[in-house]
């Protein structure tokens, strides 16, 4: 993959250096020498199998912070590291990489490859090249292939087959190879200057299309003096990749956003810390001007998945029912001075959010659905 990137760089340099005379020849010789040295760059790949830990912090504004540590054995010198299994909706300018150890690691260049392989992309890359189109031959009773030059794919596929130009030709297209600049999944590519040996490398970035919300179910006892309450956290991951055995954190509160860009809370990567949690649900702590909820066990968050996790459970709430009717006189007069009638009384259920009641955490905003047990 890195070699494919180098071809574009070398081509640009050759055009720029193609002046006349001996000076241009010297420049071209320098470019050739540089091309040979870059072509010798070691290319390494890293995927989810290298992960040691991964932490996901999801904000309730449709974005999340991914922070993971991968263990890799890197050669010394200049290498190209293809870093796969990243979110398809990551924001490249928020990516941060560093080595966790005594060995040096310097980033020389970063690229984000997202030209993904698809039937349409494959055809586009083969414009000006030859493919094979297979059609069923009734007389032969099998598929027969004919070579075809792809002339255009703008609004339809235009082909040259033999001496004819045709378009939207029915059949099965076969390609000799996948073009170098098409990839099956989004990939970060770094040019690194490293020391030889095994290293733990930490990478963090912000990604879109992660979100969460909270919902509550309150079940009143028959006498309406006590209740049980369950809180749920619903997470949605549409970031383009999944995360297994991840530490999960949730941040409640509106993070300041720069207009037209995704929020970039710089404090998130360095200051998030784990709360002392039990192994079942979430614990809450104040964090800056927000609330941080940490799940006390690792969990899997797959791509295109909606996951519900228990936020809290309590069966010993003491409740009070209050009927509230606003008393301001102007609520009940029409524009003609007549007194309005048949106004509704609002019903409120009050309870103490305390540790004695089995709760005691700041509750993130959400819908509370109230039920009441009957005598049966």
Short mmCIF file of C-alpha atoms in Angstrom, two decimals:
data_model
loop_
_atom_site.label_atom_id
_atom_site.label_comp_id
_atom_site.label_asym_id
_atom_site.label_seq_id
_atom_site.Cartn_x
_atom_site.Cartn_y
_atom_site.Cartn_z
CA UNK A 1 0.00 0.00 0.00
CA UNK A 2 2.80 2.37 0.84
CA UNK A 3 4.52 1.56 -2.44
CA UNK A 4 1.36 2.67 -4.22
CA UNK A 5 1.54 6.03 -2.47
CA UNK A 6 5.18 6.39 -3.45
CA UNK A 7 4.35 6.06 -7.14
CA UNK A 8 2.26 9.22 -6.98
CA UNK A 9 4.95 11.13 -5.13
CA UNK A 10 7.69 10.05 -7.51
CA UNK A 11 5.60 10.94 -10.57
CA UNK A 12 4.99 14.45 -9.28
CA UNK A 13 8.66 14.95 -8.52
CA UNK A 14 9.71 13.79 -12.01
CA UNK A 15 7.45 16.30 -13.75
CA UNK A 16 8.72 19.13 -11.55
CA UNK A 17 12.33 18.21 -12.29
CA UNK A 18 11.99 17.73 -16.04
CA UNK A 19 13.58 20.99 -17.12
CA UNK A 20 16.14 21.17 -19.91
CA UNK A 21 19.92 20.83 -19.88
CA UNK A 22 22.34 19.20 -17.52
CA UNK A 23 20.61 20.76 -14.50
CA UNK A 24 17.38 18.95 -15.32
CA UNK A 25 19.27 15.68 -15.86
CA UNK A 26 20.90 16.02 -12.45
CA UNK A 27 17.53 16.64 -10.85
CA UNK A 28 16.10 13.55 -12.54
CA UNK A 29 19.02 11.47 -11.33
CA UNK A 30 18.35 12.67 -7.80
CA UNK A 31 14.70 11.72 -8.13
CA UNK A 32 15.61 8.23 -9.36
CA UNK A 33 17.97 7.74 -6.43
CA UNK A 34 15.27 8.88 -4.02
CA UNK A 35 12.74 6.57 -5.67
CA UNK A 36 15.06 3.61 -5.21
CA UNK A 37 15.55 4.40 -1.51
CA UNK A 38 11.82 4.84 -0.91
CA UNK A 39 11.03 1.63 -2.75
CA UNK A 40 13.18 -0.20 -0.22
CA UNK A 41 11.03 1.04 2.68
CA UNK A 42 9.75 -1.82 4.82
CA UNK A 43 5.94 -2.03 4.82
CA UNK A 44 4.23 -3.43 7.91
CA UNK A 45 0.54 -4.00 8.64
CA UNK A 46 -1.29 -3.91 11.96
CA UNK A 47 -4.86 -4.98 12.64
CA UNK A 48 -7.21 -5.67 15.51
CA UNK A 49 -5.26 -8.83 16.37
CA UNK A 50 -2.45 -6.59 17.71
CA UNK A 51 -4.69 -4.80 20.20
CA UNK A 52 -3.79 -5.14 23.85
CA UNK A 53 -6.38 -2.70 25.19
CA UNK A 54 -9.03 -0.45 23.70
CA UNK A 55 -11.03 2.28 25.39
CA UNK A 56 -14.13 3.89 23.89
CA UNK A 57 -15.49 7.17 25.28
CA UNK A 58 -18.86 8.00 23.76
CA UNK A 59 -20.35 11.49 23.93
CA UNK A 60 -24.06 12.18 23.57
CA UNK A 61 -23.40 14.41 20.54
CA UNK A 62 -22.82 11.68 17.95
CA UNK A 63 -19.07 11.26 18.30
CA UNK A 64 -16.62 9.22 20.33
CA UNK A 65 -12.99 9.01 21.34
CA UNK A 66 -11.16 5.77 20.50
CA UNK A 67 -7.92 5.04 22.32
CA UNK A 68 -6.12 1.76 21.83
CA UNK A 69 -2.75 0.18 22.51
CA UNK A 70 -1.26 -2.29 20.06
CA UNK A 71 1.88 -4.35 20.52
CA UNK A 72 4.07 -4.58 17.42
CA UNK A 73 7.56 -5.75 16.59
CA UNK A 74 9.01 -2.99 14.46
CA UNK A 75 12.25 -3.00 12.47
CA UNK A 76 14.64 -0.13 12.86
CA UNK A 77 14.86 2.74 10.41
CA UNK A 78 12.20 4.18 8.14
CA UNK A 79 9.09 2.04 7.74
CA UNK A 80 5.57 2.38 6.38
CA UNK A 81 2.98 1.19 8.91
CA UNK A 82 -0.46 0.31 7.53
CA UNK A 83 -2.80 0.62 10.51
CA UNK A 84 -6.12 -1.09 9.81
CA UNK A 85 -9.35 -1.84 11.68
CA UNK A 86 -10.00 1.83 12.36
CA UNK A 87 -13.34 3.63 12.28
CA UNK A 88 -14.48 4.59 8.79
CA UNK A 89 -15.76 7.93 10.11
CA UNK A 90 -12.60 8.94 11.97
CA UNK A 91 -11.41 12.54 11.76
CA UNK A 92 -7.80 12.31 10.49
CA UNK A 93 -6.66 15.61 12.02
CA UNK A 94 -7.44 14.29 15.50
CA UNK A 95 -5.21 11.21 15.20
CA UNK A 96 -2.39 10.94 17.75
CA UNK A 97 0.26 8.21 17.88
CA UNK A 98 3.01 7.67 20.43
CA UNK A 99 5.27 4.91 21.69
CA UNK A 100 4.80 3.70 25.26
CA UNK A 101 8.35 2.84 26.19
CA UNK A 102 11.96 3.80 25.91
CA UNK A 103 12.30 3.18 22.18
CA UNK A 104 11.97 6.18 19.88
CA UNK A 105 9.18 6.51 17.35
CA UNK A 106 8.95 9.57 15.11
CA UNK A 107 6.12 10.25 12.66
CA UNK A 108 7.39 11.55 9.33
CA UNK A 109 4.12 11.45 7.42
CA UNK A 110 0.50 10.39 7.89
CA UNK A 111 -2.02 9.33 5.24
CA UNK A 112 -5.64 8.26 5.56
CA UNK A 113 -6.65 5.84 2.81
CA UNK A 114 -10.40 5.63 2.21
CA UNK A 115 -10.70 4.88 -1.52
CA UNK A 116 -12.64 1.69 -0.84
CA UNK A 117 -13.07 -1.26 -3.18
CA UNK A 118 -16.51 -1.52 -4.82
CA UNK A 119 -17.84 -2.62 -8.25
CA UNK A 120 -18.17 0.99 -9.43
CA UNK A 121 -14.74 1.99 -8.13
CA UNK A 122 -13.23 -1.05 -9.82
CA UNK A 123 -14.70 -0.03 -13.17
CA UNK A 124 -13.53 3.56 -12.71
CA UNK A 125 -9.95 2.44 -12.08
CA UNK A 126 -10.03 0.31 -15.25
CA UNK A 127 -10.91 3.17 -17.61
CA UNK A 128 -8.35 2.91 -20.42
CA UNK A 129 -7.58 -0.72 -19.60
CA UNK A 130 -8.83 -4.09 -20.81
CA UNK A 131 -11.23 -6.37 -18.95
CA UNK A 132 -13.00 -9.59 -19.87
CA UNK A 133 -16.80 -9.68 -20.24
CA UNK A 134 -18.45 -13.08 -19.95
CA UNK A 135 -21.84 -13.86 -21.50
CA UNK A 136 -23.77 -17.10 -21.69
CA UNK A 137 -23.54 -18.71 -25.11
CA UNK A 138 -26.70 -20.83 -25.68
CA UNK A 139 -25.07 -22.79 -28.49
CA UNK A 140 -21.97 -23.63 -26.50
CA UNK A 141 -23.96 -24.05 -23.28
CA UNK A 142 -21.40 -22.12 -21.26
CA UNK A 143 -20.01 -18.68 -20.59
CA UNK A 144 -17.82 -17.18 -23.28
CA UNK A 145 -15.48 -14.31 -22.53
CA UNK A 146 -14.55 -11.46 -24.84
CA UNK A 147 -11.90 -8.79 -24.20
CA UNK A 148 -13.26 -5.26 -23.83
CA UNK A 149 -11.59 -1.88 -23.43
CA UNK A 150 -13.27 0.31 -20.79
CA UNK A 151 -13.68 3.78 -22.34
CA UNK A 152 -15.90 5.50 -19.77
CA UNK A 153 -18.11 4.82 -16.74
CA UNK A 154 -19.73 8.27 -16.58
CA UNK A 155 -23.48 7.61 -16.54
CA UNK A 156 -23.00 4.07 -17.82
CA UNK A 157 -20.24 1.72 -18.91
CA UNK A 158 -18.91 2.43 -22.41
CA UNK A 159 -16.82 -0.37 -23.96
CA UNK A 160 -14.88 -1.06 -27.14
CA UNK A 161 -15.38 -4.68 -28.15
CA UNK A 162 -13.60 -5.52 -31.37
CA UNK A 163 -14.36 -2.74 -33.85
CA UNK A 164 -17.54 -1.60 -32.09
CA UNK A 165 -18.31 0.91 -29.34
CA UNK A 166 -21.12 -0.21 -27.05
CA UNK A 167 -22.54 0.76 -23.67
CA UNK A 168 -24.27 -0.99 -20.77
CA UNK A 169 -23.15 -4.28 -22.24
CA UNK A 170 -24.82 -7.17 -20.36
CA UNK A 171 -22.57 -9.76 -18.87
CA UNK A 172 -20.18 -10.56 -16.06
CA UNK A 173 -17.08 -8.39 -15.81
CA UNK A 174 -13.78 -10.02 -14.83
CA UNK A 175 -10.70 -8.04 -13.84
CA UNK A 176 -7.13 -9.36 -13.84
CA UNK A 177 -6.24 -7.71 -10.53
CA UNK A 178 -7.30 -5.16 -7.92
CA UNK A 179 -5.70 -1.77 -8.60
CA UNK A 180 -3.06 -0.79 -6.08
CA UNK A 181 -4.89 2.31 -4.86
CA UNK A 182 -8.12 0.51 -3.92
CA UNK A 183 -8.36 -0.92 -0.42
CA UNK A 184 -11.00 -3.11 1.28
CA UNK A 185 -11.26 -0.96 4.42
CA UNK A 186 -10.19 2.49 5.66
CA UNK A 187 -6.54 2.46 6.70
CA UNK A 188 -4.13 4.88 8.36
CA UNK A 189 -0.64 4.80 6.85
CA UNK A 190 2.31 6.32 8.67
CA UNK A 191 5.86 6.81 7.52
CA UNK A 192 7.77 6.23 10.76
CA UNK A 193 11.36 6.44 11.92
CA UNK A 194 11.66 3.76 14.60
CA UNK A 195 14.06 1.80 16.73
CA UNK A 196 14.15 -1.94 16.28
CA UNK A 197 12.24 -4.11 18.74
CA UNK A 198 8.85 -4.83 20.25
CA UNK A 199 6.87 -1.70 21.09
CA UNK A 200 3.53 -0.81 22.60
CA UNK A 201 2.04 1.93 20.44
CA UNK A 202 -0.90 4.06 21.58
CA UNK A 203 -3.21 5.55 18.96
CA UNK A 204 -6.19 7.79 19.66
CA UNK A 205 -8.66 9.59 17.42
CA UNK A 206 -12.15 11.06 17.32
CA UNK A 207 -14.82 9.42 15.21
CA UNK A 208 -18.36 10.28 14.26
CA UNK A 209 -21.49 8.11 14.31
CA UNK A 210 -21.19 6.94 17.91
CA UNK A 211 -23.89 8.07 20.30
CA UNK A 212 -25.76 7.14 23.45
CA UNK A 213 -28.89 8.07 25.37
CA UNK A 214 -30.48 7.11 28.67
CA UNK A 215 -34.01 5.89 29.44
CA UNK A 216 -35.69 5.01 32.71
CA UNK A 217 -38.54 2.77 33.81
CA UNK A 218 -40.27 3.63 37.12
CA UNK A 219 -42.73 1.06 38.50
CA UNK A 220 -44.95 2.37 41.31
CA UNK A 221 -46.23 0.08 44.03
CA UNK A 222 -49.98 -0.31 44.46
CA UNK A 223 -50.02 2.25 47.31
CA UNK A 224 -47.89 4.73 45.30
CA UNK A 225 -45.53 5.20 48.25
CA UNK A 226 -42.63 3.18 46.89
CA UNK A 227 -41.24 2.24 43.53
CA UNK A 228 -38.53 0.40 41.66
CA UNK A 229 -36.45 2.06 39.00
CA UNK A 230 -34.24 0.78 36.20
CA UNK A 231 -32.03 2.99 34.06
CA UNK A 232 -30.84 1.92 30.63
CA UNK A 233 -28.05 3.24 28.45
CA UNK A 234 -28.63 2.69 24.73
CA UNK A 235 -25.52 2.89 22.53
CA UNK A 236 -25.38 3.02 18.75
CA UNK A 237 -22.20 2.34 16.81
CA UNK A 238 -22.25 3.17 13.11
CA UNK A 239 -18.58 4.15 12.89
CA UNK A 240 -17.65 1.43 10.41
CA UNK A 241 -15.74 -0.89 12.74
CA UNK A 242 -16.32 -2.91 15.89
CA UNK A 243 -14.41 -3.08 19.16
CA UNK A 244 -14.12 -6.20 21.29
CA UNK A 245 -13.38 -6.36 25.00
CA UNK A 246 -13.44 -2.57 25.21
CA UNK A 247 -13.41 -0.32 28.26
CA UNK A 248 -16.53 1.81 27.89
CA UNK A 249 -16.99 5.35 29.18
CA UNK A 250 -19.85 7.76 28.59
CA UNK A 251 -19.72 11.54 28.90
CA UNK A 252 -22.92 13.51 29.58
CA UNK A 253 -22.97 17.22 28.80
CA UNK A 254 -22.73 19.47 25.78
CA UNK A 255 -19.11 19.70 24.66
CA UNK A 256 -18.26 23.02 23.02
CA UNK A 257 -17.98 22.62 19.26
CA UNK A 258 -16.14 24.74 16.73
CA UNK A 259 -18.57 25.80 14.01
CA UNK A 260 -18.52 23.42 11.06
CA UNK A 261 -16.22 20.90 12.72
CA UNK A 262 -16.48 17.98 15.07
CA UNK A 263 -15.85 18.77 18.70
CA UNK A 264 -12.25 18.27 19.73
CA UNK A 265 -12.10 17.95 23.53
CA UNK A 266 -8.36 17.88 24.08
CA UNK A 267 -8.83 16.94 27.70
CA UNK A 268 -10.42 13.63 26.74
CA UNK A 269 -7.35 11.74 25.59
CA UNK A 270 -5.14 12.51 28.58
CA UNK A 271 -7.44 13.15 31.54
CA UNK A 272 -10.09 10.40 31.38
CA UNK A 273 -9.54 8.09 34.33
CA UNK A 274 -11.27 4.91 35.43
CA UNK A 275 -13.70 5.12 38.32
CA UNK A 276 -13.81 2.50 41.06
CA UNK A 277 -16.64 0.43 39.66
CA UNK A 278 -18.25 -2.85 40.52
CA UNK A 279 -18.30 -5.54 37.87
CA UNK A 280 -21.93 -5.07 36.82
CA UNK A 281 -22.99 -1.55 35.87
CA UNK A 282 -21.83 2.04 35.63
CA UNK A 283 -20.33 4.32 38.23
CA UNK A 284 -20.46 8.09 37.90
CA UNK A 285 -18.00 10.83 38.72
CA UNK A 286 -17.72 14.53 38.07
CA UNK A 287 -15.29 15.31 35.27
CA UNK A 288 -14.45 18.91 34.44
CA UNK A 289 -17.92 20.40 33.79
CA UNK A 290 -19.37 17.09 32.65
CA UNK A 291 -20.35 13.75 34.13
CA UNK A 292 -18.33 10.64 33.33
CA UNK A 293 -19.90 7.17 33.55
CA UNK A 294 -17.57 4.16 33.49
CA UNK A 295 -18.77 0.61 32.90
CA UNK A 296 -17.17 -1.69 35.44
CA UNK A 297 -16.48 -4.50 32.99
CA UNK A 298 -15.27 -4.79 29.40
CA UNK A 299 -17.86 -5.09 26.65
CA UNK A 300 -18.07 -5.62 22.89
CA UNK A 301 -19.35 -2.82 20.67
CA UNK A 302 -19.89 -4.13 17.16
CA UNK A 303 -20.39 -2.06 14.04
CA UNK A 304 -24.03 -1.29 13.15
CA UNK A 305 -25.12 -2.48 16.57
CA UNK A 306 -27.49 -1.06 19.16
CA UNK A 307 -26.51 -2.15 22.65
CA UNK A 308 -28.39 -1.62 25.91
CA UNK A 309 -26.53 -1.69 29.21
CA UNK A 310 -28.00 -1.28 32.69
CA UNK A 311 -27.16 2.12 34.16
CA UNK A 312 -28.77 1.61 37.58
CA UNK A 313 -31.26 -0.57 39.45
CA UNK A 314 -33.16 0.21 42.64
CA UNK A 315 -36.17 -1.43 44.28
CA UNK A 316 -36.33 0.72 47.40
CA UNK A 317 -37.35 4.19 46.34
CA UNK A 318 -39.69 6.09 48.65
CA UNK A 319 -42.05 8.11 46.49
CA UNK A 320 -44.50 10.96 46.96
CA UNK A 321 -47.23 11.82 44.48
CA UNK A 322 -47.97 15.51 44.02
CA UNK A 323 -50.80 17.09 42.07
CA UNK A 324 -49.73 20.50 40.78
CA UNK A 325 -52.00 23.20 39.37
CA UNK A 326 -50.33 26.50 38.31
CA UNK A 327 -51.72 29.43 40.29
CA UNK A 328 -50.90 32.46 38.13
CA UNK A 329 -54.24 34.17 37.22
CA UNK A 330 -53.25 34.95 33.61
CA UNK A 331 -53.18 31.22 32.80
CA UNK A 332 -56.97 31.02 33.12
CA UNK A 333 -58.26 34.06 31.29
CA UNK A 334 -59.05 34.33 27.63
CA UNK A 335 -58.41 37.43 25.52
CA UNK A 336 -61.99 38.52 26.28
CA UNK A 337 -61.49 38.40 30.04
CA UNK A 338 -63.48 35.22 30.56
CA UNK A 339 -62.28 32.65 33.09
CA UNK A 340 -60.99 29.49 31.43
CA UNK A 341 -62.24 26.14 32.71
CA UNK A 342 -61.49 22.42 32.47
CA UNK A 343 -57.77 22.89 33.03
CA UNK A 344 -55.70 19.75 33.66
CA UNK A 345 -53.84 19.05 36.88
CA UNK A 346 -50.24 17.85 36.46
CA UNK A 347 -49.11 14.75 38.36
CA UNK A 348 -45.52 14.51 39.63
CA UNK A 349 -43.73 11.62 41.34
CA UNK A 350 -40.94 12.69 43.71
CA UNK A 351 -38.18 10.52 45.16
CA UNK A 352 -34.75 11.02 46.70
CA UNK A 353 -31.78 10.20 44.48
CA UNK A 354 -29.66 8.91 47.36
CA UNK A 355 -27.28 6.06 48.11
CA UNK A 356 -29.68 4.81 50.79
CA UNK A 357 -32.20 4.33 48.00
CA UNK A 358 -29.71 2.36 45.93
CA UNK A 359 -28.89 5.24 43.59
CA UNK A 360 -26.91 8.38 44.47
CA UNK A 361 -25.42 9.17 41.05
CA UNK A 362 -26.07 12.15 38.81
CA UNK A 363 -28.71 10.93 36.38
CA UNK A 364 -28.14 11.75 32.70
CA UNK A 365 -31.10 13.35 30.95
CA UNK A 366 -33.59 10.90 29.51
CA UNK A 367 -37.21 9.85 29.26
CA UNK A 368 -38.83 8.29 32.36
CA UNK A 369 -41.68 5.89 31.66
CA UNK A 370 -43.94 5.38 34.68
CA UNK A 371 -45.99 2.25 35.37
CA UNK A 372 -48.09 1.19 38.36
CA UNK A 373 -48.66 -2.28 39.71
CA UNK A 374 -52.27 -3.34 40.17
CA UNK A 375 -53.64 -5.62 42.83
CA UNK A 376 -53.39 -8.68 40.60
#
